[in-house]
Amino acid sequence: MALPLEAYALIGDTQSAALVGRDGSIDWLCWPRFDSEACFAALLGNMEHGRWRVAPRLPVRDVRRRYQPDTLILETELHTDTGTVRLFDFMPVRSNSPELIRIVEGVSGEVPMRMELAPRFGYGDRTPWLNVSPGGATTKAGPDALFLHADLPLRAENSGVVADFVLRQGERVPLILSWYPSHLSPPGRPDPIAALVETQRWWHQWVGQCTFTGCWRPQVVRSLITLKALTYSPTGGLVAAPTTSLPERLGGVRNWDYRYCWLRDATLTLLALLNAGYTQEALAWRDWLLRAVAGEPDELQIMYGLAGERRLTEVELPWLPGYEDSRPVRIGNAAAGQLQLDVFGEIFDCFYQARLRGMPPHPEGWDVAVHLLRCLEKRWLEPDEGIWEVRGGRQHFTHSKVMAWVALDRAVKAAALRGVGGEQMAHWTALRDRMHAEVCERGYDARRNTFTQTFGGAALDASLLMIPLVGFLPPEDPRVRGTVEAVQRELCHDGLVRRYHTHETRDGLPPGEGVFVACSFWLADALMLLGREHEARELFERLLGLSNDVGLLSEEYEPRARRMVGNFPQAFSHLALVSTAQNLSCGAAPGERHRGCWRCH
């Protein structure tokens, strides 16, 4: 069985990523891209579905680990009764073939060790052909091949590669695993120490660009490193997570593939990067967004592949039992075909914020925006699946209509910056005002003084916290205060925020899930806007405590079991952390704060 999610750490090369457990086992790796088929899939099953473990043969009595400062290089110390070893795990930033390097070092004493490499291609479905030779081993299946460079006495065992060795103080044993197309020859052996030094240098140089100097800088930097690791560098697309089917409820069916790029992350990503000094990454993300949405507006999707691919067909993998028996395991994501009106608001906000921050305009950006507005004008009154991608049928979600308003609001403001006026500007302004009135009339429950999840409904939704954050209503409006208090009263569990009550919302799935990490950061932002700074800071500090020992956050958290749940690590959670830290570190008056401190810039 896989470890608890909090026991894993992330390593990556900005094109793919792996999860390394505290026990020295790599239980998840998709090569050569984030969305490729996994060659290690023990995370969603057991050791028979593929892993790579390096660990003492003796019982381990203590484990200590950390990332080397300002890098994605993981150090794990394993303490036994006879001595201690240190394991360095990292993936050099991609230049040629994908590589994963493990260097095991004797710290003290003498420790008997075992290395077990057992790849299973095709998400654990294919046992590879294996060839062991002096100094290395090859595993192949279909189009994929791995080559292990190791100066150890390797042997074939149980369709894998095994080596037993003894490590003494001061000794180092490097292990280098490379992926390559099976019809080609294996790549050459790199120098592992030189690769370690170069990887340190690369990450230090990247972190050195960070301009954030406020409180919680270490946590912000760790989140930014995680976000960089989840960015597919050839295109600039940001994956929501490097994993699929980690459950939102242990043993449940809310298991989705997050190895794709969501448009919803657009503005939050842009602001987090720009506010931290990463202009080039923000430009790459903006340009990825424009390429992805190019084409007919009616064909707009809410998510795309790493390079803008549109076909993300969802299928189930019956041979995998799932993380802690959480079935089904899915690859692909059917939500790509849903209508989610809120993404229009995110796209336009992204374009507008880019313009405000002085980013050079894209030559096709305005034409794309005008076409999208025409589509939104035709569709904004339709029901949709909403921000939470429900599978129980379309509804008139209040948050979706608010974000449709955001699209028109930012279009009007962007048009003013461009000097656009006349009938076009008057038409957009009138439509924006109509949207605003519609939301205030149909999405607000005057008796309870709160906005509601759907028009005419009674249920609450954490996405309503966005109403003041996007400027739909000012924070001093009584309806905003009433909505924030209603969310605190009805959606909080032990002070943390659920998306909604799953037994009330028609989302097409069995009830039950954890609290949603990003929503709790939104609550901290909203409290800050209301002038309740002490509460906001207390909540933020508590949310930082939900991260694991190396600073990573999952999508959700189960407060009763005190467990991370959902895909891991989650970009949306880390984006929200960075945004809230930036807000809380800002010196402007509370009433001036917007999501991402927009008015401060």
XYZ file of C-alpha atoms in Angstrom:
601
model
C 0.000 0.000 0.000
C 1.179 3.535 -0.774
C 2.232 5.892 2.015
C 0.040 8.758 3.303
C 0.242 11.636 0.834
C 2.043 13.833 3.336
C 4.902 11.308 3.307
C 5.770 12.170 -0.309
C 7.979 14.885 -1.768
C 8.133 16.222 -5.322
C 11.100 16.242 -7.671
C 10.943 17.345 -11.299
C 12.642 18.812 -14.362
C 9.902 21.258 -15.559
C 8.591 18.659 -18.014
C 7.759 15.715 -15.762
C 7.759 14.929 -12.061
C 8.113 12.115 -9.542
C 6.895 11.521 -5.986
C 9.480 10.215 -3.518
C 8.347 8.613 -0.259
C 9.966 8.900 3.161
C 10.864 5.217 2.803
C 13.135 5.902 -0.179
C 10.629 4.621 -2.748
C 9.661 6.517 -5.901
C 6.036 5.463 -6.307
C 4.921 7.779 -9.125
C 6.656 8.896 -12.311
C 5.258 9.708 -15.755
C 7.861 9.992 -18.527
C 8.669 11.877 -20.693
C 5.826 14.369 -19.961
C 3.558 15.051 -17.015
C 0.680 13.411 -18.901
C 2.639 10.427 -20.254
C 1.860 6.926 -19.077
C 3.353 6.176 -15.668
C 6.277 3.776 -15.410
C 6.030 3.810 -11.601
C 2.407 3.602 -10.430
C 2.654 2.010 -6.976
C 1.009 5.187 -5.664
C -2.280 3.952 -7.145
C -1.788 0.313 -6.259
C 1.151 -1.524 -4.762
C 4.757 -2.426 -5.531
C 3.597 -4.718 -8.346
C 2.536 -1.624 -10.307
C 6.037 -0.186 -10.455
C 8.430 1.614 -8.140
C 12.120 2.363 -7.514
C 13.261 1.901 -3.924
C 16.647 2.579 -2.352
C 16.693 1.865 1.391
C 18.555 0.069 4.190
C 17.986 -3.651 4.582
C 17.773 -3.042 8.344
C 14.805 -1.464 10.146
C 14.825 2.338 9.847
C 14.265 3.969 13.228
C 14.168 7.606 12.124
C 13.769 9.583 8.899
C 14.668 13.236 8.396
C 14.355 15.032 5.115
C 14.437 18.458 3.557
C 14.895 20.230 0.257
C 18.279 21.811 -0.179
C 17.599 25.542 0.325
C 16.023 27.239 -2.692
C 16.108 24.087 -4.851
C 14.029 21.048 -5.750
C 16.816 18.686 -4.641
C 15.540 16.352 -1.945
C 17.739 15.066 0.888
C 16.490 12.139 2.981
C 18.428 10.820 5.971
C 17.658 7.243 7.022
C 18.875 6.252 10.482
C 19.455 2.624 11.477
C 21.078 0.920 14.475
C 24.315 0.435 12.518
C 24.610 3.832 10.873
C 23.003 6.596 8.814
C 22.733 7.153 5.059
C 21.696 10.233 3.120
C 19.801 9.986 -0.156
C 19.897 12.822 -2.713
C 17.031 12.709 -5.241
C 16.714 15.145 -8.138
C 15.914 15.478 -11.826
C 18.286 17.708 -13.801
C 16.393 20.427 -15.663
C 15.789 18.909 -19.074
C 18.305 19.481 -21.823
C 18.467 16.139 -23.596
C 17.107 12.821 -22.303
C 14.953 12.820 -19.161
C 17.013 11.734 -16.162
C 16.373 10.939 -12.528
C 19.475 10.784 -10.354
C 19.774 9.231 -6.894
C 23.015 9.542 -4.933
C 23.186 7.546 -1.720
C 25.879 8.632 0.733
C 27.223 7.053 3.913
C 26.952 9.521 6.795
C 28.032 7.316 9.684
C 28.651 3.684 10.512
C 28.060 0.864 8.066
C 24.625 0.239 6.543
C 23.565 -2.732 4.380
C 21.457 -1.367 1.501
C 19.139 -2.676 -1.200
C 18.198 -1.091 -4.519
C 15.034 -2.391 -6.219
C 14.071 -1.037 -9.644
C 10.776 -2.462 -10.878
C 9.282 -0.361 -13.701
C 5.844 -1.280 -15.003
C 4.979 0.718 -18.085
C 1.452 1.697 -19.091
C 0.357 2.654 -15.555
C 1.512 -0.672 -14.125
C -0.046 -2.764 -16.891
C 3.076 -3.894 -18.773
C 5.969 -5.944 -17.426
C 9.079 -4.905 -19.359
C 11.677 -6.943 -21.159
C 14.804 -6.811 -19.021
C 18.503 -6.994 -19.822
C 21.215 -6.686 -17.146
C 24.795 -5.970 -18.191
C 27.927 -4.809 -16.356
C 27.349 -1.266 -15.133
C 23.722 -1.037 -16.140
C 20.340 -2.501 -17.010
C 17.778 -1.908 -19.742
C 14.006 -2.272 -19.413
C 11.715 -1.981 -22.443
C 8.033 -2.280 -23.223
C 6.351 -0.894 -26.329
C 7.609 2.607 -27.150
C 9.256 3.181 -23.754
C 12.667 2.208 -22.447
C 14.674 2.959 -19.311
C 18.394 2.586 -18.775
C 19.905 2.350 -15.302
C 23.553 3.341 -14.855
C 24.861 1.759 -11.643
C 28.279 0.479 -10.607
C 26.743 -2.215 -8.441
C 26.351 -6.018 -8.666
C 22.992 -5.903 -10.459
C 20.801 -8.966 -10.903
C 17.385 -9.684 -12.379
C 14.734 -10.611 -9.854
C 10.913 -10.695 -10.117
C 10.968 -8.842 -13.455
C 13.036 -6.070 -11.927
C 16.609 -5.108 -11.147
C 18.031 -5.632 -7.655
C 21.367 -4.840 -6.012
C 22.555 -5.445 -2.441
C 25.514 -3.445 -1.188
C 27.054 -2.033 1.988
C 27.577 1.690 2.441
C 30.238 3.031 4.783
C 30.870 6.524 6.066
C 32.100 8.844 3.308
C 31.162 6.514 0.428
C 28.831 7.590 -2.364
C 26.939 5.437 -4.832
C 25.245 7.226 -7.765
C 22.246 5.700 -9.559
C 21.132 7.274 -12.836
C 17.877 6.384 -14.580
C 17.189 7.689 -18.099
C 14.132 7.397 -20.341
C 14.496 7.051 -24.103
C 12.388 5.845 -27.060
C 12.746 2.076 -27.238
C 13.736 2.108 -30.935
C 16.818 4.205 -30.173
C 20.071 3.477 -28.343
C 20.348 4.341 -24.629
C 21.710 7.807 -23.794
C 25.218 8.193 -22.479
C 26.086 8.299 -18.812
C 26.116 11.794 -17.296
C 28.407 12.869 -14.476
C 26.066 12.688 -11.443
C 28.050 15.112 -9.262
C 28.307 17.657 -12.054
C 24.563 17.239 -12.645
C 23.915 17.863 -8.943
C 26.002 21.038 -8.954
C 24.356 22.296 -12.156
C 20.868 21.586 -10.797
C 21.718 23.515 -7.620
C 22.991 26.416 -9.696
C 19.907 26.455 -11.942
C 17.440 26.582 -9.063
C 19.481 29.149 -7.125
C 19.571 31.390 -10.184
C 15.824 31.020 -10.674
C 14.975 31.714 -7.025
C 17.346 34.684 -7.132
C 14.844 36.475 -9.385
C 12.167 36.428 -6.672
C 11.291 39.947 -5.500
C 8.949 38.933 -2.673
C 10.395 40.216 0.618
C 7.396 40.101 2.922
C 6.575 37.761 5.767
C 6.541 34.050 5.034
C 9.184 34.324 2.305
C 10.378 30.704 2.812
C 6.850 29.370 2.304
C 6.250 31.619 -0.693
C 9.543 30.586 -2.294
C 8.779 26.894 -1.742
C 5.372 27.359 -3.369
C 6.920 29.238 -6.303
C 9.476 26.448 -6.785
C 6.618 23.935 -6.758
C 4.723 25.962 -9.349
C 7.834 26.218 -11.528
C 8.241 22.444 -11.248
C 4.630 21.998 -12.421
C 5.157 24.234 -15.467
C 5.734 22.452 -18.759
C 8.680 24.536 -19.904
C 8.423 23.932 -23.686
C 5.020 25.681 -23.803
C 4.567 27.548 -20.491
C 1.447 25.575 -19.529
C 0.894 24.916 -15.812
C -0.484 21.507 -14.810
C -2.937 21.445 -11.917
C -1.027 18.553 -10.323
C 1.440 15.861 -11.438
C -0.923 13.056 -10.373
C -4.213 11.440 -11.279
C -6.970 9.858 -9.200
C -5.749 10.704 -5.717
C -9.141 10.707 -3.988
C -10.989 13.665 -2.513
C -12.438 11.122 -0.107
C -10.460 8.035 0.899
C -12.167 4.981 -0.559
C -14.465 7.161 -2.673
C -15.038 7.815 -6.372
C -14.119 11.523 -6.588
C -10.878 10.683 -8.356
C -9.792 12.826 -11.294
C -6.836 13.326 -13.616
C -5.209 16.712 -12.926
C -2.220 16.458 -15.280
C -3.652 19.148 -17.550
C -3.826 22.944 -17.746
C -6.955 24.725 -16.500
C -7.892 28.168 -17.838
C -9.284 28.934 -14.380
C -5.749 29.240 -13.040
C -5.005 32.049 -15.493
C -5.251 35.236 -13.446
C -4.058 33.738 -10.192
C -0.993 32.356 -11.969
C -0.241 35.594 -13.787
C -0.500 37.713 -10.656
C 1.471 35.318 -8.466
C 4.318 35.271 -10.987
C 4.320 38.994 -11.737
C 4.098 40.008 -8.078
C 7.086 37.769 -7.343
C 9.193 39.142 -10.194
C 8.809 36.339 -12.767
C 7.890 38.306 -15.870
C 9.127 35.735 -18.403
C 7.083 32.939 -16.821
C 4.033 35.195 -16.771
C 4.518 36.023 -20.463
C 4.878 32.339 -21.314
C 1.665 31.545 -19.437
C -0.206 34.432 -21.150
C 0.965 33.263 -24.563
C 0.077 29.629 -23.785
C -3.399 30.829 -22.865
C -3.826 32.719 -26.140
C -2.672 29.736 -28.208
C -4.951 27.359 -26.312
C -8.126 29.423 -26.794
C -7.413 30.245 -30.450
C -10.126 29.147 -32.842
C -13.891 29.446 -32.754
C -15.120 30.813 -29.392
C -17.885 28.210 -29.280
C -15.157 25.562 -29.141
C -13.563 27.007 -25.999
C -12.614 24.350 -23.448
C -12.014 24.842 -19.733
C -8.788 22.823 -19.815
C -6.215 21.722 -22.359
C -3.194 19.484 -22.642
C 0.322 20.706 -21.969
C 0.730 22.045 -25.500
C -2.925 22.986 -25.952
C -4.230 19.532 -26.905
C -8.012 19.323 -26.881
C -8.785 15.597 -26.772
C -8.520 14.569 -23.124
C -10.727 11.487 -23.351
C -11.528 10.070 -19.933
C -11.092 6.325 -19.406
C -10.827 4.065 -16.358
C -7.916 1.719 -15.591
C -9.480 -1.379 -13.995
C -6.192 -3.119 -13.180
C -5.219 -0.421 -10.661
C -6.951 -0.734 -7.257
C -6.498 2.977 -6.577
C -4.930 4.881 -3.724
C -6.126 3.177 -0.524
C -8.733 1.276 -2.585
C -10.227 4.478 -4.050
C -11.707 3.368 -7.354
C -11.914 4.065 -10.207
C -8.518 5.240 -11.406
C -9.095 7.619 -14.305
C -6.874 9.092 -16.990
C -8.119 11.913 -19.175
C -10.800 14.279 -17.937
C -14.346 14.501 -19.293
C -14.784 17.927 -17.693
C -12.848 19.308 -20.672
C -16.125 19.237 -22.588
C -18.163 21.083 -19.969
C -19.504 24.614 -20.151
C -18.005 26.653 -17.324
C -18.809 30.314 -17.797
C -16.400 31.476 -15.106
C -13.398 30.800 -17.348
C -14.410 33.778 -19.504
C -13.881 36.020 -16.497
C -10.510 34.453 -15.734
C -9.325 34.903 -19.319
C -10.333 38.562 -19.501
C -8.934 39.292 -16.082
C -5.655 37.741 -17.172
C -5.493 39.934 -20.277
C -6.425 43.050 -18.307
C -3.944 42.461 -15.495
C -1.213 41.801 -18.052
C -1.953 45.169 -19.651
C -1.988 46.982 -16.288
C 1.370 45.497 -15.332
C 3.012 46.729 -18.528
C 3.359 43.357 -20.257
C 3.766 43.853 -24.014
C 0.437 43.261 -25.773
C 0.045 40.192 -27.916
C -0.710 41.137 -31.548
C -3.742 38.826 -31.652
C -4.902 39.347 -28.072
C -7.601 41.964 -28.685
C -9.130 40.118 -31.638
C -9.352 36.938 -29.545
C -10.973 38.906 -26.722
C -13.645 40.445 -28.976
C -14.577 37.032 -30.402
C -14.828 35.535 -26.904
C -17.069 38.405 -25.786
C -19.488 37.710 -28.612
C -19.676 34.096 -27.516
C -20.196 35.034 -23.871
C -22.967 37.462 -24.790
C -24.868 34.581 -26.379
C -24.294 32.096 -23.572
C -24.119 33.880 -20.219
C -27.780 33.236 -19.436
C -27.343 29.484 -19.926
C -26.836 27.105 -16.999
C -23.379 25.544 -16.741
C -21.366 23.005 -14.754
C -19.601 25.739 -12.784
C -16.233 26.100 -11.110
C -16.544 22.721 -9.355
C -17.230 20.837 -12.595
C -20.357 19.088 -11.317
C -21.499 15.936 -13.077
C -25.126 16.125 -12.020
C -26.377 18.488 -14.721
C -26.035 22.160 -15.498
C -27.321 24.805 -13.094
C -27.375 28.589 -12.838
C -24.348 28.990 -10.559
C -24.012 32.431 -9.015
C -20.221 32.353 -9.186
C -20.360 31.653 -12.927
C -22.532 34.722 -13.493
C -20.249 36.857 -11.300
C -17.268 35.826 -13.402
C -19.217 36.540 -16.592
C -19.605 40.044 -15.176
C -15.847 40.131 -14.544
C -15.276 39.384 -18.234
C -17.387 42.371 -19.299
C -15.994 44.613 -16.587
C -12.400 43.947 -17.601
C -13.290 44.238 -21.280
C -14.778 47.688 -20.663
C -11.702 48.778 -18.706
C -9.312 47.336 -21.277
C -11.250 49.042 -24.068
C -10.905 52.360 -22.249
C -7.147 51.852 -22.043
C -7.124 51.234 -25.807
C -9.241 54.315 -26.492
C -12.224 52.301 -27.720
C -15.524 54.148 -27.360
C -18.798 54.702 -29.160
C -21.552 52.139 -29.581
C -19.321 49.159 -28.816
C -18.299 50.535 -25.430
C -21.867 51.542 -24.614
C -23.122 48.073 -25.507
C -20.552 46.297 -23.329
C -21.185 48.663 -20.429
C -24.935 48.092 -20.618
C -24.440 44.307 -20.726
C -22.112 44.453 -17.747
C -24.687 46.404 -15.747
C -27.413 43.951 -16.740
C -25.297 41.021 -15.534
C -24.675 42.754 -12.221
C -28.360 43.400 -11.660
C -29.254 39.819 -12.582
C -26.825 38.380 -10.001
C -27.971 40.743 -7.255
C -31.613 39.952 -7.929
C -31.508 36.177 -8.459
C -28.367 35.058 -6.639
C -28.989 36.833 -3.331
C -31.124 35.634 -0.419
C -32.292 38.812 1.340
C -33.842 36.882 4.232
C -30.498 35.310 5.165
C -28.371 38.219 3.893
C -26.156 36.018 1.770
C -25.536 35.149 -1.839
C -26.330 31.550 -2.694
C -24.713 28.820 -4.751
C -27.367 28.951 -7.495
C -30.037 31.373 -8.616
C -33.063 30.860 -6.399
C -31.326 28.170 -4.351
C -30.603 27.951 -0.648
C -27.221 26.189 -0.577
C -23.990 28.060 0.049
C -20.759 27.802 -1.912
C -17.223 28.865 -1.018
C -16.781 30.367 -4.487
C -19.038 33.212 -3.298
C -16.021 34.473 -1.356
C -14.740 35.708 -4.710
C -17.458 38.398 -4.913
C -15.394 41.052 -3.086
C -12.057 39.673 -4.295
C -12.891 40.329 -7.959
C -14.510 43.686 -7.242
C -18.120 42.675 -7.951
C -19.153 44.418 -4.723
C -17.059 46.487 -2.314
C -16.101 44.799 0.961
C -18.099 47.289 3.012
C -21.344 46.211 1.289
C -23.585 44.474 3.890
C -24.263 41.669 1.414
C -20.546 40.872 1.271
C -20.221 40.804 5.038
C -23.330 38.640 5.298
C -21.998 36.182 2.719
C -18.604 35.849 4.396
C -20.246 35.265 7.761
C -22.636 32.705 6.260
C -19.708 30.785 4.759
C -17.945 30.819 8.116
C -21.103 29.673 9.882
C -22.285 26.983 7.473
C -19.335 25.749 5.406
C -16.466 25.770 7.895
C -15.363 22.591 9.628
C -12.946 23.207 12.463
C -12.295 26.631 10.951
C -11.495 25.317 7.445
C -13.728 25.814 4.414
C -15.612 23.195 2.421
C -16.477 23.979 -1.191
C -20.134 23.211 -0.487
C -22.172 20.577 1.320
C -21.976 17.542 -0.943
C -25.268 16.166 0.405
C -27.072 19.377 -0.660
C -25.518 20.108 -4.058
C -26.597 18.120 -7.108
C -23.079 17.288 -8.270
C -23.806 13.766 -9.557
C -21.497 12.023 -7.076
C -21.834 10.293 -3.691
C -21.478 12.773 -0.801
C -18.327 13.295 1.192
C -14.971 15.045 0.717
C -12.393 17.030 2.670
C -12.084 20.778 3.093
C -10.770 22.581 0.021
C -7.423 24.205 0.760
C -7.689 27.092 -1.732
C -11.135 28.066 -0.390
C -9.685 28.571 3.075
C -7.077 30.938 1.604
C -9.936 32.825 -0.087
C -11.579 33.206 3.308
C -8.369 34.716 4.675
C -8.357 37.174 1.745
C -11.992 38.083 2.367
C -11.399 38.608 6.088
C -8.512 40.914 5.215
C -10.786 42.937 2.935
C -13.293 43.250 5.762
C -10.606 44.695 8.019
C -10.388 41.568 10.179
C -6.630 41.322 9.749
C -5.901 39.396 12.938
C -8.341 36.636 11.985
C -6.941 36.544 8.452
C -3.387 36.106 9.705
C -4.407 33.428 12.202
C -6.176 31.472 9.479
C -3.239 31.857 7.099
C -0.784 30.583 9.707
C -3.028 27.611 10.333
C -3.195 26.837 6.625
C 0.592 26.884 6.430
C 0.491 24.181 9.084
C -1.446 21.913 6.719
C 1.612 21.544 4.480
C 3.832 18.520 4.959
C 7.371 18.528 6.319
C 8.804 19.764 3.009
C 6.196 22.491 2.457
C 3.816 20.828 -0.026
C 0.013 21.143 -0.085
C -2.617 18.827 -1.508
C -5.926 19.829 -3.075
C -7.961 19.033 0.051
C -7.502 18.150 3.709
C -9.498 15.740 5.843
C -9.637 17.347 9.327
C -11.076 14.318 11.108
C -8.359 11.950 9.910
C -5.751 14.757 9.722
C -4.827 13.537 6.259
C -4.087 15.168 2.944
C -6.520 14.118 0.219
C -6.912 14.949 -3.457
C -4.211 15.300 -6.068
C -0.778 16.243 -4.763
C 0.935 18.620 -4.813
C -1.811 20.930 -6.031
C -0.955 24.065 -8.032
C -4.234 25.801 -7.095
C -3.422 25.452 -3.374
C 0.096 26.832 -3.818
C -1.138 29.674 -6.032
C -3.637 30.619 -3.340
C -0.901 30.510 -0.684
C 1.313 32.865 -2.688
C -1.570 35.238 -3.412
C -2.708 35.426 0.208
C 0.853 35.908 1.473
C 1.247 38.784 -0.987
C -2.021 40.319 0.216
C -1.174 39.991 3.905
C 2.312 41.405 3.341
C 0.981 44.447 1.518
C 0.923 47.772 3.338
C -2.171 49.299 1.729
C -5.320 50.077 3.694
C -7.679 47.060 4.086
C -10.380 48.577 1.895
C -7.914 48.932 -0.978
C -6.958 45.292 -1.192
C -8.107 43.194 -4.078
C -7.205 39.700 -5.143
C -3.505 39.891 -5.917
C -3.333 43.465 -4.485
C -4.502 44.842 -7.819
C -5.130 48.374 -6.582
C -1.722 48.411 -4.916
C -0.077 48.057 -8.322
